[in-house]
Coordinates of C-alpha atoms and ligand atoms in Angstrom, one line a residue:
M1 CA 23.1 74.5 40.2
L2 CA 24.1 74.0 36.6
D3 CA 25.9 76.7 34.7
R4 CA 26.8 77.3 31.1
A5 CA 30.4 76.1 31.6
Y6 CA 29.0 72.7 32.6
F7 CA 27.4 72.4 29.2
E8 CA 30.5 73.6 27.4
D9 CA 32.5 70.9 29.1
L10 CA 30.0 68.3 28.0
D11 CA 30.3 69.5 24.4
S12 CA 34.1 69.3 24.5
S13 CA 34.0 65.7 25.6
D14 CA 31.0 64.6 23.4
P15 CA 32.0 61.6 21.3
L16 CA 29.2 62.5 18.8
A17 CA 30.1 66.2 18.5
D18 CA 31.4 65.9 15.0
L19 CA 28.1 64.6 13.6
R20 CA 26.7 68.1 13.9
N21 CA 29.0 69.2 11.1
A22 CA 27.1 67.0 8.7
F23 CA 24.0 69.2 9.1
S24 CA 23.1 72.5 7.5
L25 CA 21.5 74.3 10.5
P26 CA 21.0 78.1 10.3
D27 CA 23.4 80.1 12.4
G28 CA 22.0 81.2 15.8
L29 CA 19.0 78.9 15.6
I30 CA 18.4 76.4 18.4
Y31 CA 16.5 73.7 16.7
L32 CA 14.5 71.5 19.1
D33 CA 12.0 70.1 16.7
G34 CA 13.8 67.2 15.1
N35 CA 11.2 64.9 16.6
S36 CA 8.8 66.5 14.1
L37 CA 11.1 67.3 11.1
G38 CA 14.8 66.5 11.2
P39 CA 17.2 69.1 9.7
L40 CA 18.9 69.0 6.3
P41 CA 22.2 67.1 6.1
S42 CA 24.4 69.4 4.1
H43 CA 25.2 66.9 1.3
V44 CA 21.6 65.9 0.5
P45 CA 20.9 68.8 -2.0
A46 CA 23.8 67.8 -4.3
V47 CA 22.7 64.2 -4.3
V48 CA 19.1 65.0 -5.1
Q49 CA 20.2 67.5 -7.7
R50 CA 22.4 64.9 -9.4
T51 CA 19.5 62.4 -9.4
V52 CA 17.2 65.0 -11.0
V53 CA 19.6 66.5 -13.5
D54 CA 21.9 63.6 -14.5
E55 CA 19.8 60.6 -13.8
W56 CA 16.2 61.7 -14.5
G57 CA 17.1 64.5 -16.8
H58 CA 19.8 62.7 -18.9
D59 CA 19.6 59.0 -18.5
L60 CA 15.8 58.8 -18.1
I61 CA 14.3 55.4 -17.9
R62 CA 17.7 53.7 -18.0
S63 CA 18.3 55.1 -14.5
W64 CA 16.1 52.3 -13.0
N65 CA 18.9 49.9 -13.9
D66 CA 22.0 52.1 -14.4
H67 CA 21.6 54.2 -11.3
G68 CA 20.1 51.5 -9.0
W69 CA 16.7 53.1 -8.7
W70 CA 15.0 49.7 -8.8
D71 CA 16.4 48.3 -5.7
L72 CA 17.0 51.6 -3.9
A73 CA 14.1 51.0 -1.4
E74 CA 15.7 47.7 -0.5
R75 CA 19.1 49.2 0.0
V76 CA 17.7 52.0 2.2
A77 CA 15.8 49.3 4.2
E78 CA 19.1 47.4 4.8
R79 CA 20.5 50.7 6.2
I80 CA 17.6 51.2 8.6
A81 CA 17.7 47.6 9.9
P82 CA 20.7 48.0 12.1
L83 CA 19.3 51.2 13.6
I84 CA 16.4 49.1 15.1
G85 CA 18.3 45.9 15.8
A86 CA 16.7 44.1 12.9
P87 CA 18.4 41.4 10.8
P88 CA 19.0 41.8 7.0
G89 CA 15.9 41.2 4.9
S90 CA 13.4 42.1 7.6
V91 CA 12.7 45.7 6.7
A92 CA 10.9 47.3 3.8
V93 CA 10.9 51.0 3.0
G94 CA 8.2 53.1 1.3
D95 CA 4.8 54.7 1.7
T96 CA 3.9 56.8 4.7
T97 CA 4.0 55.8 8.3
T98 CA 0.2 55.8 8.3
V99 CA 0.1 53.2 5.4
A100 CA 2.8 51.2 7.1
V101 CA 0.8 51.0 10.3
Y102 CA -2.2 49.8 8.3
K103 CA -0.2 47.1 6.5
A104 CA 1.5 45.9 9.7
V105 CA -1.7 45.8 11.8
A106 CA -3.9 44.3 9.1
A107 CA -1.3 41.6 8.4
A108 CA -0.9 40.9 12.2
R109 CA -4.6 40.7 12.6
R110 CA -4.8 38.1 9.8
L111 CA -2.4 36.0 11.8
R112 CA -4.8 36.0 14.8
P113 CA -8.2 36.0 13.1
D114 CA -10.2 34.5 15.9
R115 CA -9.4 37.1 18.6
R116 CA -11.6 40.0 19.4
Y117 CA -9.4 43.0 20.2
I118 CA -6.8 45.3 18.8
L119 CA -5.3 46.8 22.0
T120 CA -3.7 50.3 22.0
D121 CA -3.3 53.2 24.4
T122 CA -5.3 56.4 24.6
G123 CA -2.1 58.5 24.0
N124 CA -1.3 56.9 20.7
F125 CA -0.8 59.2 17.7
P126 CA -4.1 60.0 16.0
T127 CA -3.2 58.5 12.7
D128 CA -2.4 55.2 14.4
L129 CA -5.7 55.3 16.2
Y130 CA -7.6 56.1 13.0
V131 CA -5.9 53.2 11.2
L132 CA -6.6 50.7 14.0
H133 CA -10.3 51.5 13.8
A134 CA -10.2 51.0 10.0
V135 CA -8.5 47.7 10.4
A136 CA -11.0 46.6 13.1
D137 CA -13.9 47.6 10.9
Q138 CA -12.6 45.6 8.0
A139 CA -11.6 42.6 10.0
G140 CA -14.5 42.3 12.4
A141 CA -12.4 43.2 15.4
E142 CA -12.7 45.9 18.1
V143 CA -10.3 48.5 19.2
M144 CA -9.6 48.5 23.0
S145 CA -7.9 51.7 24.0
V146 CA -6.7 52.0 27.5
P147 CA -4.5 54.4 29.5
P148 CA -0.8 53.7 28.8
D149 CA -0.1 52.4 32.3
Q150 CA -2.8 49.8 31.9
V151 CA -1.6 48.2 28.7
L152 CA 0.4 45.4 30.3
D153 CA -2.6 44.4 32.4
R154 CA -5.0 44.3 29.5
I155 CA -3.0 42.0 27.3
S156 CA -4.9 38.7 27.3
P157 CA -5.8 35.8 25.0
D158 CA -8.7 37.9 23.6
V159 CA -6.1 40.3 22.1
A160 CA -5.0 39.7 18.5
V161 CA -2.7 42.7 18.2
V162 CA -1.1 45.2 20.5
S163 CA -0.4 48.4 18.6
L164 CA 1.6 51.0 20.4
T165 CA 3.9 54.0 19.8
H166 CA 7.1 53.3 21.7
V167 CA 7.6 56.9 22.7
D168 CA 4.5 59.0 23.2
Y169 CA 4.4 61.9 20.7
R170 CA 2.8 64.1 23.3
T171 CA 4.4 63.4 26.6
G172 CA 7.6 61.6 25.7
R173 CA 6.6 58.6 27.9
R174 CA 8.1 55.4 26.7
H175 CA 6.7 51.8 26.8
S176 CA 9.1 49.0 27.7
I177 CA 9.5 46.9 24.5
P178 CA 10.7 43.8 26.4
D179 CA 7.8 43.9 28.9
V180 CA 5.1 44.4 26.3
D181 CA 6.6 41.8 24.0
A182 CA 6.9 39.3 26.8
A183 CA 3.3 39.8 28.0
A184 CA 2.0 39.5 24.4
R185 CA 4.0 36.4 23.8
D186 CA 2.5 34.8 26.9
A187 CA -1.0 35.7 25.7
G188 CA -0.3 34.6 22.1
A189 CA -0.9 38.2 20.9
L190 CA 1.3 40.0 18.3
V191 CA 2.8 43.5 18.8
V192 CA 3.2 46.3 16.2
W193 CA 5.5 49.0 17.4
D194 CA 5.5 52.5 16.0
L195 CA 9.1 53.7 16.4
S196 CA 8.6 57.1 14.9
H197 CA 9.9 58.9 18.0
S198 CA 12.7 56.5 18.8
V199 CA 14.6 55.5 15.6
G200 CA 17.6 57.7 15.2
A201 CA 17.5 59.0 18.8
M202 CA 18.2 55.9 20.7
D203 CA 19.1 52.2 20.5
V204 CA 16.1 50.1 19.7
D205 CA 16.2 46.3 19.6
M206 CA 13.5 44.7 17.5
S207 CA 15.1 41.2 17.4
G208 CA 12.4 39.8 19.8
S209 CA 9.5 41.9 18.4
D210 CA 6.9 40.9 15.9
F211 CA 6.4 44.0 13.7
A212 CA 7.3 47.7 13.7
V213 CA 6.9 50.8 11.6
G214 CA 8.7 54.2 11.7
C215 CA 9.0 57.5 10.2
G216 CA 11.8 58.7 7.8
Y217 CA 11.5 62.4 8.4
K218 CA 12.0 62.8 12.2
Y219 CA 15.2 61.6 13.8
L220 CA 16.3 60.0 10.5
N221 CA 16.3 63.4 8.8
G222 CA 15.1 62.1 5.5
G223 CA 13.2 65.3 4.6
P224 CA 9.5 66.4 4.7
G225 CA 7.3 63.4 3.9
A226 CA 10.3 61.0 3.6
P227 CA 9.4 57.3 3.1
A228 CA 8.5 55.2 6.1
F229 CA 9.6 51.7 7.0
I230 CA 8.1 48.5 8.1
Y231 CA 9.8 45.7 10.0
V232 CA 8.6 42.1 9.9
H233 CA 10.3 39.6 12.2
P234 CA 11.8 36.7 10.2
S235 CA 9.4 34.2 11.8
H236 CA 6.4 36.1 10.5
Q237 CA 7.6 36.8 7.0
A238 CA 6.3 33.7 5.3
G239 CA 2.9 34.3 6.8
F240 CA 2.8 38.0 6.2
R241 CA -0.1 38.9 4.0
N242 CA 0.2 42.4 2.7
P243 CA -3.3 44.0 2.6
I244 CA -2.3 46.2 -0.3
T245 CA -0.9 43.7 -2.7
G246 CA 0.9 45.5 -5.5
W247 CA 3.5 44.7 -8.1
W248 CA 6.4 45.9 -6.0
G249 CA 5.7 43.3 -3.4
H250 CA 5.5 40.5 -6.1
A251 CA 8.1 37.8 -6.2
E252 CA 8.9 38.7 -9.9
P253 CA 7.5 42.1 -10.8
F254 CA 8.7 42.1 -14.4
A255 CA 7.3 38.6 -15.0
M256 CA 4.1 40.6 -15.2
E257 CA 2.0 37.7 -14.0
S258 CA -1.7 38.2 -13.6
A259 CA -1.7 36.4 -10.3
Y260 CA 0.0 37.7 -7.1
R261 CA 2.9 35.8 -5.7
P262 CA 4.6 37.5 -2.7
A263 CA 8.3 38.3 -2.7
P264 CA 10.4 36.6 -0.1
G265 CA 11.3 38.4 3.2
A266 CA 10.0 41.8 4.2
S267 CA 10.0 42.9 0.5
R268 CA 6.5 41.5 0.3
A269 CA 5.4 44.5 2.4
Q270 CA 6.1 46.8 -0.5
T271 CA 3.2 47.9 -2.8
G272 CA 3.9 50.2 -5.8
T273 CA 6.4 52.6 -7.3
Q274 CA 8.0 54.8 -4.7
S275 CA 9.3 58.4 -5.0
I276 CA 12.9 57.9 -6.0
L277 CA 13.7 61.5 -5.2
A278 CA 12.4 61.0 -1.6
L279 CA 14.3 57.7 -1.4
V280 CA 17.5 59.3 -2.6
A281 CA 17.2 62.0 0.0
L282 CA 16.6 59.5 2.8
D283 CA 19.4 57.3 1.6
A284 CA 21.9 60.2 1.6
A285 CA 20.6 61.4 5.0
L286 CA 21.3 58.0 6.5
D287 CA 25.0 58.5 5.8
V288 CA 25.0 60.6 9.0
F289 CA 24.5 57.4 11.0
D290 CA 27.2 55.3 9.3
G291 CA 29.4 53.9 12.0
V292 CA 27.4 55.5 14.8
D293 CA 26.7 53.3 17.8
T294 CA 23.0 53.7 18.6
R295 CA 23.8 53.2 22.3
A296 CA 25.9 56.3 22.2
L297 CA 22.9 58.2 20.7
R298 CA 20.9 56.9 23.7
V299 CA 23.5 58.0 26.3
K300 CA 23.7 61.5 24.8
S301 CA 19.9 61.7 24.5
E302 CA 19.5 60.8 28.2
R303 CA 22.0 63.4 29.2
L304 CA 20.3 66.1 27.1
V305 CA 16.9 65.3 28.4
A306 CA 17.9 64.9 32.0
D307 CA 19.7 68.3 31.9
F308 CA 16.9 70.0 30.2
I309 CA 14.4 68.8 32.8
R310 CA 16.8 69.8 35.6
L311 CA 17.2 73.3 34.2
V312 CA 13.4 73.6 33.9
D313 CA 13.1 72.7 37.6
E314 CA 15.8 75.2 38.5
R315 CA 15.0 78.1 36.2
L316 CA 11.5 77.8 34.7
P317 CA 9.0 77.7 37.6
W318 CA 6.1 78.6 35.3
F319 CA 5.9 75.1 33.8
E320 CA 4.9 71.6 34.8
V321 CA 7.2 68.9 33.4
V322 CA 4.9 66.3 31.8
T323 CA 7.6 63.9 30.6
P324 CA 8.4 61.1 33.1
R325 CA 11.3 61.7 35.5
A326 CA 12.7 58.1 35.2
P327 CA 15.2 57.9 32.3
D328 CA 14.1 54.5 31.3
Q329 CA 10.5 55.7 30.9
R330 CA 11.0 58.5 28.4
G331 CA 12.3 59.2 24.9
S332 CA 14.2 62.1 23.5
H333 CA 11.8 65.0 23.8
V334 CA 10.6 67.0 26.8
S335 CA 7.1 68.3 27.2
L336 CA 6.1 71.2 29.4
A337 CA 2.6 72.1 30.3
H338 CA 1.3 75.7 30.4
P339 CA -2.1 77.1 29.5
E340 CA -0.5 79.6 27.1
A341 CA 1.6 77.1 25.3
G342 CA 0.9 78.5 21.9
R343 CA 1.9 82.0 22.6
I344 CA 4.9 81.0 24.6
M345 CA 6.2 78.8 21.8
A346 CA 5.6 81.6 19.3
A347 CA 7.6 84.0 21.4
S348 CA 10.3 81.4 21.9
I349 CA 10.5 80.9 18.1
Q350 CA 10.9 84.7 17.7
R351 CA 14.0 84.3 20.0
R352 CA 15.3 81.6 17.7
V353 CA 14.4 78.6 19.9
V354 CA 12.2 76.3 17.8
G355 CA 10.0 73.7 19.4
D356 CA 6.3 73.0 18.8
V357 CA 3.0 72.7 20.6
R358 CA 0.4 70.0 21.0
P359 CA -3.1 70.5 22.3
P360 CA -4.3 71.3 24.8
N361 CA -1.4 72.9 26.6
L362 CA 2.0 71.2 25.8
L363 CA 5.2 72.7 24.6
R364 CA 7.5 70.1 23.0
F365 CA 11.2 70.2 22.8
G366 CA 13.0 67.5 20.9
L367 CA 16.6 66.8 21.8
A368 CA 18.3 65.0 18.9
P369 CA 21.6 63.4 19.9
A370 CA 22.9 63.4 16.4
Y371 CA 23.3 67.2 16.1
Q372 CA 22.3 68.9 19.4
R373 CA 24.9 70.7 21.3
H374 CA 24.7 70.4 25.1
V375 CA 25.1 74.1 25.4
E376 CA 21.9 74.6 23.4
V377 CA 20.0 73.2 26.4
W378 CA 21.3 76.0 28.5
D379 CA 20.7 78.6 25.9
A380 CA 17.2 77.4 25.1
V381 CA 16.2 77.5 28.7
E382 CA 17.7 81.0 29.1
A383 CA 15.8 82.2 26.1
I384 CA 12.5 80.8 27.4
R385 CA 13.2 82.3 30.8
G386 CA 13.6 85.6 29.0
V387 CA 10.2 85.1 27.2
M388 CA 8.5 84.5 30.6
E389 CA 10.2 87.2 32.6
S390 CA 9.7 89.9 30.0
D391 CA 6.1 88.8 29.3
A392 CA 7.0 88.8 25.6
W393 CA 4.6 85.9 25.1
R394 CA 1.6 88.1 25.9
H395 CA 2.2 89.9 22.6
A396 CA 2.8 86.7 20.6
P397 CA 0.1 85.1 18.4
E398 CA -1.7 82.1 19.7
R399 CA -0.7 80.2 16.5
T400 CA 1.2 81.2 13.4
G401 CA -0.3 78.9 10.8
P402 CA -2.1 75.6 10.2
V403 CA 0.9 73.5 11.5
T404 CA 1.6 73.9 15.2
Ligands
PLP1 C1 3.8 58.2 16.3 C2 3.5 58.8 14.9 N1 3.1 58.0 13.9 C3 2.8 58.4 12.7 C4 3.0 59.8 12.4 C5 2.7 60.4 11.0 O1 2.4 59.5 10.0 P1 2.6 60.0 8.5 O2 4.0 60.1 8.3 O3 1.9 58.9 7.8 O4 1.9 61.3 8.4 C6 3.5 60.6 13.3 C7 3.7 62.1 13.0 O5 4.1 62.9 13.8 C8 3.7 60.1 14.6 O6 4.2 61.0 15.6

């Protein structure tokens, strides 16, 4: 049986323990929702304020040159590349994850125009599914959506693009990147990975993968609505046709040519002017990962997740663990099923343990290795046990607002 002292010991020997000091987390709050919105790194407000007051407020238009606004997106992209095992020049930053999925899948489909299917799994995030249908409509393809465990078997020479979220937003189940990439390569198909629930929580190696996208506001902590990223393997960059050609993806934007000429490298995946304030916040937030070995993130994430599941087994008999048991088949969040998920989460939040819920019956708890303390796993499980034993959840609301 685990006890609190076990977790305190883990914290005292945690090589990443100091990273937590970079964050501004409210006292007494156990924040287990970084898979949805990462917390605020403490130095970000001052950086954003300086950009607003000194740069925008004082230096105005000159800031594009004098304060490096113009190539900020490219600098941020170069900082994200090592977090996903991508070489320099292969990542572009901007837009939303949804738009990035659209661009990557549409461009991939254009590289395989004669094939019938865009293959995905039924658990993919809704925005990805909606975009796949849009691309299929526009490109005369069909979406084939299969249960996650059937994806590998369904990759065939009829498939143009395999579009998957690496770690399932609902269950935490994880696809094997090497296995899917190898099967796609054998069949001549291309793969687009959505790394939204992976980047910043574990090591990811895109060096053998075709395309990827990811979110800036989850484990990268870039702030609500932070810019997304798109990765294009070097071998596909010359053939990458951005479906939303704009001047930011042009080879020479200030030549103001009337005809489009794509920029070299992944920069051609850019479209138009990005929110500099959002980029500045994401850029500053990425300081947290400077010098951090992503494998160490993975090791800590595995420990946090394994211990959380073990404690649920030992101390929370009311729940079914939906997240896979095998460490190599899951990401960095744990999902528990209960028919009263909404009320239980509301009561848990009242006790300062913050996760979220996903329909129809899942409570999700994100365990972010950059700032989580091991002892929070123990304290969170104890708080939830209190919610269940006291029946406090029966008096809690089913939902507290539009965002669950
Ligand atoms: C896997 C995945 N993709 C995309 C998104 C969101 O896309 P966007 O940032 O465009 O809203 C989410 C949001 O939670 C997600 O979980």
